[in-house]
Amino acid sequence: KKGLGSDDATYTVEPKFDGLSVELIYEDGVLARGATRGDGAVGEDVTPNIRTIRTVPLRLRGGKAPRLVAIRGEAIMPLEAFRDLNRWMTERELPAFANPRNAAAGSLRQLDSRVTARRPLAFFAYEIMSIEGAEPPDTHTHELEILSGWGLRVDPHKKICRSIEEAIA
């Protein structure tokens, strides 16, 4: 509220996912690359593995796509899917994952994308990092609407709050 300098602000709030941060690059609406944040300066190219996640569209929907767009999101393994995977692993006397975040990160970093394809990963988009050939969104809510319109999954629990008190609650 202080940073916005206004009492009339609205806030878009979303739960925080604990997965692996991923950047998707689409060129003329087609998925060109997927990368992790790596060390913050240089990421890991995980494009073949990203292509196996069912909630990552290989082509953006909804009409004319921008020439270039970079989208940030989170690759996660839902809790029930994590439990099922660990049960499957232990039945085969393979080491179980410590938590869903490690399972998601390990699955996305596989050298063989066929292994990744068998893992129950999901991707949730939350940010348009850069865009060329189209107008950028003017609010975060608009940004989420654009991402959803392109066929990307956004958090269904997002909420618009009309006051800072509502956002905090």
CSV table of C-alpha atoms in Angstrom, one decimal:
chain,number,residue,atom,x,y,z
A,1,LYS,CA,0.0,0.0,0.0
A,2,LYS,CA,2.8,2.4,0.9
A,3,GLY,CA,4.7,1.5,-2.3
A,4,LEU,CA,1.7,2.1,-4.4
A,5,GLY,CA,1.0,5.5,-2.8
A,6,SER,CA,-2.8,5.0,-2.9
A,7,ASP,CA,-5.6,3.9,-0.7
A,8,ASP,CA,-7.6,2.9,-3.8
A,9,ALA,CA,-5.4,0.0,-4.9
A,10,THR,CA,-6.6,-3.5,-5.5
A,11,TYR,CA,-4.4,-6.5,-4.9
A,12,THR,CA,-4.2,-9.9,-6.7
A,13,VAL,CA,-3.2,-12.5,-4.2
A,14,GLU,CA,-2.1,-16.1,-4.9
A,15,PRO,CA,-0.8,-19.0,-2.9
A,16,LYS,CA,3.0,-19.6,-3.1
A,17,PHE,CA,3.9,-22.8,-4.8
A,18,ASP,CA,7.0,-24.7,-3.6
A,19,GLY,CA,8.3,-26.3,-6.8
A,20,LEU,CA,10.9,-25.5,-9.3
A,21,SER,CA,10.9,-22.1,-11.0
A,22,VAL,CA,10.8,-22.4,-14.8
A,23,GLU,CA,10.9,-20.0,-17.7
A,24,LEU,CA,9.1,-20.8,-20.9
A,25,ILE,CA,10.0,-19.0,-24.2
A,26,TYR,CA,7.4,-19.0,-26.9
A,27,GLU,CA,8.4,-17.7,-30.4
A,28,ASP,CA,5.4,-16.9,-32.6
A,29,GLY,CA,3.2,-18.9,-30.2
A,30,VAL,CA,5.3,-22.1,-30.3
A,31,LEU,CA,7.2,-23.3,-27.3
A,32,ALA,CA,10.9,-22.8,-28.2
A,33,ARG,CA,12.7,-23.3,-24.9
A,34,GLY,CA,12.2,-24.2,-21.2
A,35,ALA,CA,14.8,-23.5,-18.6
A,36,THR,CA,15.3,-23.5,-14.8
A,37,ARG,CA,16.7,-20.6,-13.0
A,38,GLY,CA,19.9,-22.5,-12.3
A,39,ASP,CA,22.3,-20.4,-10.2
A,40,GLY,CA,20.3,-17.2,-10.9
A,41,ALA,CA,22.5,-16.1,-13.7
A,42,VAL,CA,22.7,-19.2,-15.9
A,43,GLY,CA,19.8,-21.7,-16.1
A,44,GLU,CA,19.5,-25.3,-17.2
A,45,ASP,CA,17.9,-26.0,-20.5
A,46,VAL,CA,15.2,-28.6,-19.8
A,47,THR,CA,13.2,-28.1,-23.0
A,48,PRO,CA,12.7,-31.8,-23.8
A,49,ASN,CA,11.4,-32.5,-20.3
A,50,ILE,CA,9.2,-29.4,-20.3
A,51,ARG,CA,7.5,-30.6,-23.5
A,52,THR,CA,6.3,-33.7,-21.5
A,53,ILE,CA,4.3,-31.8,-18.9
A,54,ARG,CA,0.7,-31.9,-19.9
A,55,THR,CA,-0.2,-28.5,-18.5
A,56,VAL,CA,2.5,-26.8,-20.7
A,57,PRO,CA,0.9,-26.0,-24.1
A,58,LEU,CA,3.3,-26.6,-27.0
A,59,ARG,CA,1.4,-23.8,-28.8
A,60,LEU,CA,-0.3,-20.8,-27.3
A,61,ARG,CA,-4.0,-20.6,-28.0
A,62,GLY,CA,-6.4,-17.6,-28.2
A,63,GLY,CA,-5.6,-15.9,-31.5
A,64,LYS,CA,-2.5,-14.0,-32.6
A,65,ALA,CA,0.4,-14.8,-30.4
A,66,PRO,CA,3.2,-12.3,-29.6
A,67,ARG,CA,6.4,-12.6,-31.6
A,68,LEU,CA,8.3,-13.5,-28.5
A,69,VAL,CA,7.2,-14.0,-24.9
A,70,ALA,CA,9.0,-15.2,-21.8
A,71,ILE,CA,6.7,-16.7,-19.1
A,72,ARG,CA,7.7,-17.6,-15.5
A,73,GLY,CA,6.0,-20.3,-13.6
A,74,GLU,CA,6.4,-23.1,-11.2
A,75,ALA,CA,6.8,-26.8,-12.0
A,76,ILE,CA,5.3,-28.8,-9.1
A,77,MET,CA,4.3,-32.3,-8.1
A,78,PRO,CA,0.9,-32.3,-6.5
A,79,LEU,CA,0.9,-33.9,-3.0
A,80,GLU,CA,-1.2,-36.9,-3.9
A,81,ALA,CA,0.8,-37.6,-7.0
A,82,PHE,CA,4.0,-37.3,-4.9
A,83,ARG,CA,2.7,-39.9,-2.5
A,84,ASP,CA,1.7,-42.2,-5.4
A,85,LEU,CA,5.2,-41.9,-6.9
A,86,ASN,CA,7.0,-42.6,-3.6
A,87,ARG,CA,4.8,-45.6,-3.1
A,88,TRP,CA,5.7,-46.9,-6.6
A,89,MET,CA,9.4,-46.2,-5.9
A,90,THR,CA,9.5,-48.0,-2.6
A,91,GLU,CA,7.6,-51.0,-4.0
A,92,ARG,CA,10.5,-51.3,-6.5
A,93,GLU,CA,13.1,-50.8,-3.7
A,94,LEU,CA,14.1,-47.5,-5.2
A,95,PRO,CA,14.9,-44.5,-3.0
A,96,ALA,CA,11.9,-42.3,-2.2
A,97,PHE,CA,11.9,-38.5,-2.6
A,98,ALA,CA,12.1,-36.4,0.6
A,99,ASN,CA,9.4,-34.0,-0.5
A,100,PRO,CA,7.3,-32.9,-3.5
A,101,ARG,CA,9.7,-30.0,-4.4
A,102,ASN,CA,12.7,-32.4,-4.7
A,103,ALA,CA,10.6,-34.8,-6.7
A,104,ALA,CA,9.6,-32.1,-9.1
A,105,ALA,CA,13.1,-30.7,-9.4
A,106,GLY,CA,14.6,-34.2,-9.9
A,107,SER,CA,12.0,-35.1,-12.4
A,108,LEU,CA,12.5,-32.0,-14.5
A,109,ARG,CA,16.3,-32.5,-14.5
A,110,GLN,CA,16.2,-36.0,-15.8
A,111,LEU,CA,18.6,-36.7,-18.7
A,112,ASP,CA,15.9,-39.0,-20.3
A,113,SER,CA,12.7,-37.1,-21.0
A,114,ARG,CA,10.8,-40.4,-21.1
A,115,VAL,CA,11.4,-40.6,-17.3
A,116,THR,CA,10.1,-37.1,-16.9
A,117,ALA,CA,7.0,-38.0,-19.0
A,118,ARG,CA,6.1,-40.7,-16.5
A,119,ARG,CA,6.3,-38.3,-13.6
A,120,PRO,CA,3.1,-36.5,-12.5
A,121,LEU,CA,4.3,-32.9,-12.9
A,122,ALA,CA,2.1,-29.8,-13.3
A,123,PHE,CA,3.0,-26.3,-14.4
A,124,PHE,CA,1.4,-23.1,-13.1
A,125,ALA,CA,2.2,-19.8,-14.9
A,126,TYR,CA,2.3,-16.6,-12.9
A,127,GLU,CA,4.3,-13.9,-14.8
A,128,ILE,CA,5.0,-12.5,-18.2
A,129,MET,CA,8.6,-11.7,-17.9
A,130,SER,CA,9.0,-10.0,-21.3
A,131,ILE,CA,6.9,-9.7,-24.4
A,132,GLU,CA,7.6,-8.5,-27.9
A,133,GLY,CA,5.0,-8.0,-30.6
A,134,ALA,CA,2.0,-7.4,-28.2
A,135,GLU,CA,1.1,-4.9,-25.5
A,136,PRO,CA,2.2,-6.0,-22.0
A,137,PRO,CA,-0.6,-6.4,-19.4
A,138,ASP,CA,-1.3,-3.3,-17.2
A,139,THR,CA,-2.1,-5.3,-14.0
A,140,HIS,CA,-1.2,-8.6,-12.5
A,141,THR,CA,-4.9,-9.7,-12.8
A,142,HIS,CA,-4.8,-8.9,-16.5
A,143,GLU,CA,-1.5,-10.8,-16.8
A,144,LEU,CA,-3.1,-13.9,-15.3
A,145,GLU,CA,-6.1,-13.5,-17.7
A,146,ILE,CA,-3.7,-13.4,-20.7
A,147,LEU,CA,-1.8,-16.4,-19.5
A,148,SER,CA,-5.0,-18.4,-19.0
A,149,GLY,CA,-6.3,-17.3,-22.4
A,150,TRP,CA,-3.1,-18.7,-24.0
A,151,GLY,CA,-3.9,-22.1,-22.5
A,152,LEU,CA,-1.5,-21.9,-19.6
A,153,ARG,CA,-2.7,-23.0,-16.2
A,154,VAL,CA,-2.9,-20.3,-13.5
A,155,ASP,CA,-3.7,-20.8,-9.9
A,156,PRO,CA,-7.5,-21.2,-9.4
A,157,HIS,CA,-7.2,-19.9,-5.9
A,158,LYS,CA,-6.1,-16.4,-7.0
A,159,LYS,CA,-8.3,-13.6,-5.5
A,160,ILE,CA,-8.8,-9.9,-6.0
A,161,CYS,CA,-8.7,-8.0,-2.8
A,162,ARG,CA,-10.1,-4.5,-2.5
A,163,SER,CA,-8.0,-3.5,0.5
A,164,ILE,CA,-4.7,-4.2,2.1
A,165,GLU,CA,-6.5,-5.6,5.1
A,166,GLU,CA,-8.4,-8.1,2.9
A,167,ALA,CA,-5.1,-9.1,1.2
A,168,ILE,CA,-3.4,-9.7,4.5
A,169,ALA,CA,-6.4,-11.7,5.8
